[in-house]
PDB file of C-alpha atoms in Angstrom:
ATOM      1  CA  TRP A 190      78.925  73.363  91.054  1.00 73.00           C
ATOM      2  CA  CYS A 191      79.514  76.563  93.022  1.00 83.00           C
ATOM      3  CA  SER A 192      82.524  78.620  94.035  1.00 83.00           C
ATOM      4  CA  ASP A 193      83.730  80.877  96.827  1.00 85.00           C
ATOM      5  CA  VAL A 194      86.560  83.326  96.138  1.00 85.00           C
ATOM      6  CA  ASP A 195      87.802  86.067  98.446  1.00 86.00           C
ATOM      7  CA  ILE A 196      90.658  87.623 100.420  1.00 86.00           C
ATOM      8  CA  TYR A 197      91.489  86.816 104.029  1.00 84.00           C
ATOM      9  CA  GLU A 198      93.977  87.914 106.667  1.00 87.00           C
ATOM     10  CA  PHE A 199      95.804  85.809 109.212  1.00 82.00           C
ATOM     11  CA  THR A 200      98.255  86.530 112.012  1.00 86.00           C
ATOM     12  CA  MET A 201     101.644  84.841 112.164  1.00 80.00           C
ATOM     13  CA  GLY A 202     101.900  83.149 115.563  1.00 82.00           C
ATOM     14  CA  ALA A 203     105.612  83.729 116.143  1.00 80.00           C
ATOM     15  CA  THR A 204     105.757  87.412 115.188  1.00 83.00           C
ATOM     16  CA  GLY A 205     102.159  88.657 115.312  1.00 85.00           C
ATOM     17  CA  LYS A 206     102.628  90.038 111.787  1.00 83.00           C
ATOM     18  CA  LYS A 207      99.394  90.295 109.759  1.00 84.00           C
ATOM     19  CA  VAL A 208      99.484  88.634 106.334  1.00 81.00           C
ATOM     20  CA  ARG A 209      96.876  89.004 103.575  1.00 82.00           C
ATOM     21  CA  GLY A 210      96.026  86.017 101.424  1.00 84.00           C
ATOM     22  CA  ARG A 211      93.573  84.966  98.746  1.00 86.00           C
ATOM     23  CA  TYR A 212      91.563  81.794  98.418  1.00 82.00           C
ATOM     24  CA  SER A 213      89.242  80.028  96.055  1.00 87.00           C
ATOM     25  CA  TYR A 214      87.058  76.957  96.468  1.00 84.00           C
ATOM     26  CA  VAL A 215      85.138  75.173  93.750  1.00 84.00           C
ATOM     27  CA  TYR A 216      82.504  72.783  95.103  1.00 88.00           C
ATOM     28  CA  VAL A 217      80.630  69.975  93.391  1.00 86.00           C
ATOM     29  CA  PHE A 218      77.513  68.189  94.557  1.00 89.00           C
ATOM     30  CA  GLU A 219      78.566  64.567  94.960  1.00 91.00           C
ATOM     31  CA  ASP A 220      76.982  61.629  96.761  1.00 93.00           C
ATOM     32  CA  GLY A 221      74.273  63.873  98.160  1.00 93.00           C
ATOM     33  CA  GLU A 222      76.554  66.576  99.624  1.00 92.00           C
ATOM     34  CA  TRP A 223      78.733  69.530  98.577  1.00 89.00           C
ATOM     35  CA  LYS A 224      82.424  68.623  98.441  1.00 89.00           C
ATOM     36  CA  ILE A 225      85.566  70.548  97.569  1.00 88.00           C
ATOM     37  CA  ASN A 226      86.628  69.890  94.004  1.00 86.00           C
ATOM     38  CA  HIS A 227      89.363  72.526  93.887  1.00 86.00           C
ATOM     39  CA  HIS A 228      90.992  74.605  96.628  1.00 88.00           C
ATOM     40  CA  HIS A 229      93.623  77.332  96.209  1.00 86.00           C
ATOM     41  CA  SER A 230      95.133  79.499  98.923  1.00 84.00           C
ATOM     42  CA  SER A 231      98.173  81.760  98.679  1.00 82.00           C
ATOM     43  CA  ILE A 232      99.721  84.890 100.047  1.00 77.00           C
ATOM     44  CA  MET A 233      98.880  88.028  98.098  1.00 76.00           C
ATOM     45  CA  PRO A 234     101.616  88.763  95.550  1.00 71.00           C
ATOM     46  CA  GLU A 235     102.365  92.079  97.219  1.00 68.00           C
ATOM     47  CA  GLY A 236     102.569  90.272 100.574  1.00 57.00           C
ATOM     48  CA  ILE A 237     105.458  87.963  99.739  1.00 62.00           C
ATOM     49  CA  VAL A 238     107.540  87.649 102.858  1.00 67.00           C
ATOM     50  CA  THR A 239     110.751  89.617 102.709  1.00 72.00           C
ATOM     51  CA  ALA A 240     113.364  90.165 105.353  1.00 77.00           C
ATOM     52  CA  GLU A 241     113.277  93.397 107.277  1.00 81.00           C
ATOM     53  CA  PRO A 242     115.707  95.824 105.615  1.00 83.00           C
ATOM     54  CA  ILE A 243     119.268  95.334 106.830  1.00 90.00           C
ATOM     55  CA  THR A 244     121.751  98.172 107.334  1.00 93.00           C
ATOM     56  CA  GLU A 245     125.342  98.220 106.136  1.00 93.00           C
ATOM     57  CA  THR A 246     126.446  98.002 109.787  1.00 95.00           C
ATOM     58  CA  GLU A 247     124.298  94.897 110.311  1.00 95.00           C
ATOM     59  CA  VAL A 248     125.705  93.331 107.136  1.00 94.00           C
ATOM     60  CA  ARG A 249     129.242  93.943 108.361  1.00 94.00           C
ATOM     61  CA  SER A 250     128.337  92.376 111.735  1.00 95.00           C
ATOM     62  CA  LEU A 251     127.491  89.139 109.887  1.00 95.00           C
ATOM     63  CA  PHE A 252     131.243  88.808 109.294  1.00 95.00           C
ATOM     64  CA  ASP A 253     131.691  88.949 113.073  1.00 96.00           C
ATOM     65  CA  LEU A 254     129.239  86.050 113.486  1.00 96.00           C
ATOM     66  CA  TRP A 255     131.268  84.027 110.978  1.00 96.00           C
ATOM     67  CA  ASN A 256     134.527  84.994 112.687  1.00 96.00           C
ATOM     68  CA  ASP A 257     133.042  84.002 116.070  1.00 97.00           C
ATOM     69  CA  ALA A 258     132.087  80.640 114.563  1.00 97.00           C
ATOM     70  CA  LEU A 259     135.719  80.199 113.467  1.00 97.00           C
ATOM     71  CA  ALA A 260     136.793  80.778 117.086  1.00 97.00           C
ATOM     72  CA  THR A 261     134.686  77.809 118.242  1.00 97.00           C
ATOM     73  CA  LYS A 262     136.999  75.504 116.215  1.00 96.00           C
ATOM     74  CA  ASP A 263     133.816  73.579 115.312  1.00 98.00           C
ATOM     75  CA  PRO A 264     133.467  73.094 111.524  1.00 97.00           C
ATOM     76  CA  GLU A 265     129.717  72.438 111.902  1.00 97.00           C
ATOM     77  CA  GLN A 266     129.230  75.844 113.559  1.00 97.00           C
ATOM     78  CA  VAL A 267     131.090  77.562 110.734  1.00 97.00           C
ATOM     79  CA  ALA A 268     129.218  75.643 108.020  1.00 96.00           C
ATOM     80  CA  LYS A 269     125.885  76.660 109.586  1.00 96.00           C
ATOM     81  CA  ARG A 270     126.721  80.267 108.703  1.00 96.00           C
ATOM     82  CA  TYR A 271     126.368  79.361 104.982  1.00 95.00           C
ATOM     83  CA  SER A 272     123.013  79.219 103.171  1.00 92.00           C
ATOM     84  CA  LYS A 273     121.608  75.963 101.778  1.00 91.00           C
ATOM     85  CA  ALA A 274     122.873  76.978  98.338  1.00 88.00           C
ATOM     86  CA  GLY A 275     126.081  78.527  99.665  1.00 90.00           C
ATOM     87  CA  VAL A 276     129.326  78.343  97.714  1.00 91.00           C
ATOM     88  CA  LEU A 277     132.741  78.575  99.363  1.00 93.00           C
ATOM     89  CA  LEU A 278     135.834  79.334  97.281  1.00 91.00           C
ATOM     90  CA  PRO A 279     138.331  78.555 100.043  1.00 90.00           C
ATOM     91  CA  THR A 280     141.461  80.378 101.070  1.00 85.00           C
ATOM     92  CA  VAL A 281     143.841  77.413 101.186  1.00 86.00           C
ATOM     93  CA  SER A 282     142.258  74.959  98.770  1.00 90.00           C
ATOM     94  CA  ASP A 283     141.596  74.985  95.051  1.00 90.00           C
ATOM     95  CA  VAL A 284     138.434  72.872  95.461  1.00 93.00           C
ATOM     96  CA  PRO A 285     135.145  74.851  95.424  1.00 93.00           C
ATOM     97  CA  ARG A 286     132.798  73.738  98.210  1.00 94.00           C
ATOM     98  CA  THR A 287     129.197  73.784  96.993  1.00 94.00           C
ATOM     99  CA  ASP A 288     127.334  71.886  99.704  1.00 95.00           C
ATOM    100  CA  TYR A 289     127.187  71.576 103.477  1.00 96.00           C
ATOM    101  CA  PRO A 290     129.369  68.430 103.749  1.00 97.00           C
ATOM    102  CA  GLY A 291     132.019  70.020 101.522  1.00 96.00           C
ATOM    103  CA  ILE A 292     132.077  73.187 103.624  1.00 96.00           C
ATOM    104  CA  VAL A 293     132.369  71.131 106.830  1.00 97.00           C
ATOM    105  CA  ASP A 294     135.188  69.122 105.241  1.00 96.00           C
ATOM    106  CA  TYR A 295     137.153  72.253 104.385  1.00 95.00           C
ATOM    107  CA  PHE A 296     136.791  73.817 107.825  1.00 95.00           C
ATOM    108  CA  THR A 297     137.659  70.553 109.588  1.00 95.00           C
ATOM    109  CA  ASN A 298     141.265  71.063 108.494  1.00 92.00           C
ATOM    110  CA  PHE A 299     141.375  74.843 108.182  1.00 94.00           C
ATOM    111  CA  LEU A 300     140.244  75.416 111.779  1.00 94.00           C
ATOM    112  CA  LYS A 301     143.338  73.570 113.033  1.00 93.00           C
ATOM    113  CA  LEU A 302     145.205  76.764 112.072  1.00 93.00           C
ATOM    114  CA  GLU A 303     142.980  78.740 114.512  1.00 94.00           C
ATOM    115  CA  PRO A 304     142.186  81.494 111.994  1.00 94.00           C
ATOM    116  CA  GLN A 305     140.729  84.861 112.948  1.00 95.00           C
ATOM    117  CA  GLY A 306     139.796  87.352 110.284  1.00 93.00           C
ATOM    118  CA  GLU A 307     139.796  91.125 110.182  1.00 94.00           C
ATOM    119  CA  ILE A 308     138.242  93.152 107.375  1.00 94.00           C
ATOM    120  CA  GLU A 309     140.787  95.480 105.784  1.00 93.00           C
ATOM    121  CA  SER A 310     138.394  97.097 103.295  1.00 93.00           C
ATOM    122  CA  GLY A 311     135.056  96.254 101.756  1.00 91.00           C
ATOM    123  CA  ASN A 312     131.979  97.324  99.886  1.00 90.00           C
ATOM    124  CA  VAL A 313     128.486  96.484 101.156  1.00 92.00           C
ATOM    125  CA  ILE A 314     125.504  96.264  98.790  1.00 89.00           C
ATOM    126  CA  VAL A 315     121.998  95.566 100.117  1.00 89.00           C
ATOM    127  CA  GLY A 316     119.035  94.262  98.099  1.00 84.00           C
ATOM    128  CA  THR A 317     115.678  92.623  98.846  1.00 78.00           C
ATOM    129  CA  ASN A 318     116.410  89.434 100.806  1.00 81.00           C
ATOM    130  CA  TRP A 319     120.134  89.574 100.040  1.00 85.00           C
ATOM    131  CA  ALA A 320     123.259  91.498 100.949  1.00 90.00           C
ATOM    132  CA  GLN A 321     126.816  91.378  99.675  1.00 90.00           C
ATOM    133  CA  ASP A 322     129.947  92.301 101.596  1.00 93.00           C
ATOM    134  CA  ALA A 323     132.898  92.047  99.215  1.00 90.00           C
ATOM    135  CA  GLY A 324     136.401  93.182  99.949  1.00 89.00           C
ATOM    136  CA  ILE A 325     139.692  92.199 101.511  1.00 90.00           C
ATOM    137  CA  TYR A 326     140.229  90.592 104.870  1.00 91.00           C
ATOM    138  CA  GLU A 327     143.331  89.327 106.580  1.00 91.00           C
ATOM    139  CA  PHE A 328     143.714  86.187 108.652  1.00 89.00           C
ATOM    140  CA  THR A 329     145.831  85.802 111.738  1.00 92.00           C
ATOM    141  CA  MET A 330     146.637  82.142 112.304  1.00 90.00           C
ATOM    142  CA  LYS A 331     148.353  80.058 114.923  1.00 87.00           C
ATOM    143  CA  ALA A 332     151.978  79.353 114.134  1.00 71.00           C
ATOM    144  CA  VAL A 333     152.391  75.906 112.653  1.00 65.00           C
ATOM    145  CA  LEU A 334     155.609  74.069 113.346  1.00 61.00           C
ATOM    146  CA  LEU A 335     156.824  72.153 110.329  1.00 54.00           C
ATOM    147  CA  PRO A 336     158.811  68.969 110.815  1.00 60.00           C
ATOM    148  CA  PRO A 337     162.548  69.447 110.277  1.00 58.00           C
ATOM    149  CA  VAL A 338     163.851  68.749 106.821  1.00 51.00           C
ATOM    150  CA  SER A 339     166.521  66.058 106.898  1.00 52.00           C
ATOM    151  CA  ASP A 340     169.755  66.634 105.066  1.00 50.00           C
ATOM    152  CA  VAL A 341     169.791  64.978 101.718  1.00 47.00           C
ATOM    153  CA  PRO A 342     173.164  63.384 100.837  1.00 50.00           C
ATOM    154  CA  ARG A 343     174.764  64.935  97.823  1.00 45.00           C
TER     155      ARG A 343
END
């Protein structure tokens, strides 16, 4: 057997960003030729892909993207603003929505009210590959006409 272990660098096609990786090959002589018995390749631990740092202003603008999605009245567009593991604790429902179909289901009805949100106050916290914007926002919604209540005989 023999082995080859080293570090390499490659360029990401979409961004041109250089990424360092490590590799190892273990070869065995089999059927008259050298063949790969084991192959490992991975990004260097210090080169794990992280998002570019985001500012508090950029975090707050993510609310605007969500609010713009509400304005489309398309529940799919709104649901696409949530991550794969997103959780929605809805405004006008006591049912937590923990997957894409559940989020779409909630917004299918909620968007009929034509909601638009405005942040009243909030606190932004930024970490590596995550950001939190927690606070209070207010919705303005289309007026909903309720059917008249008939008189009940006494």
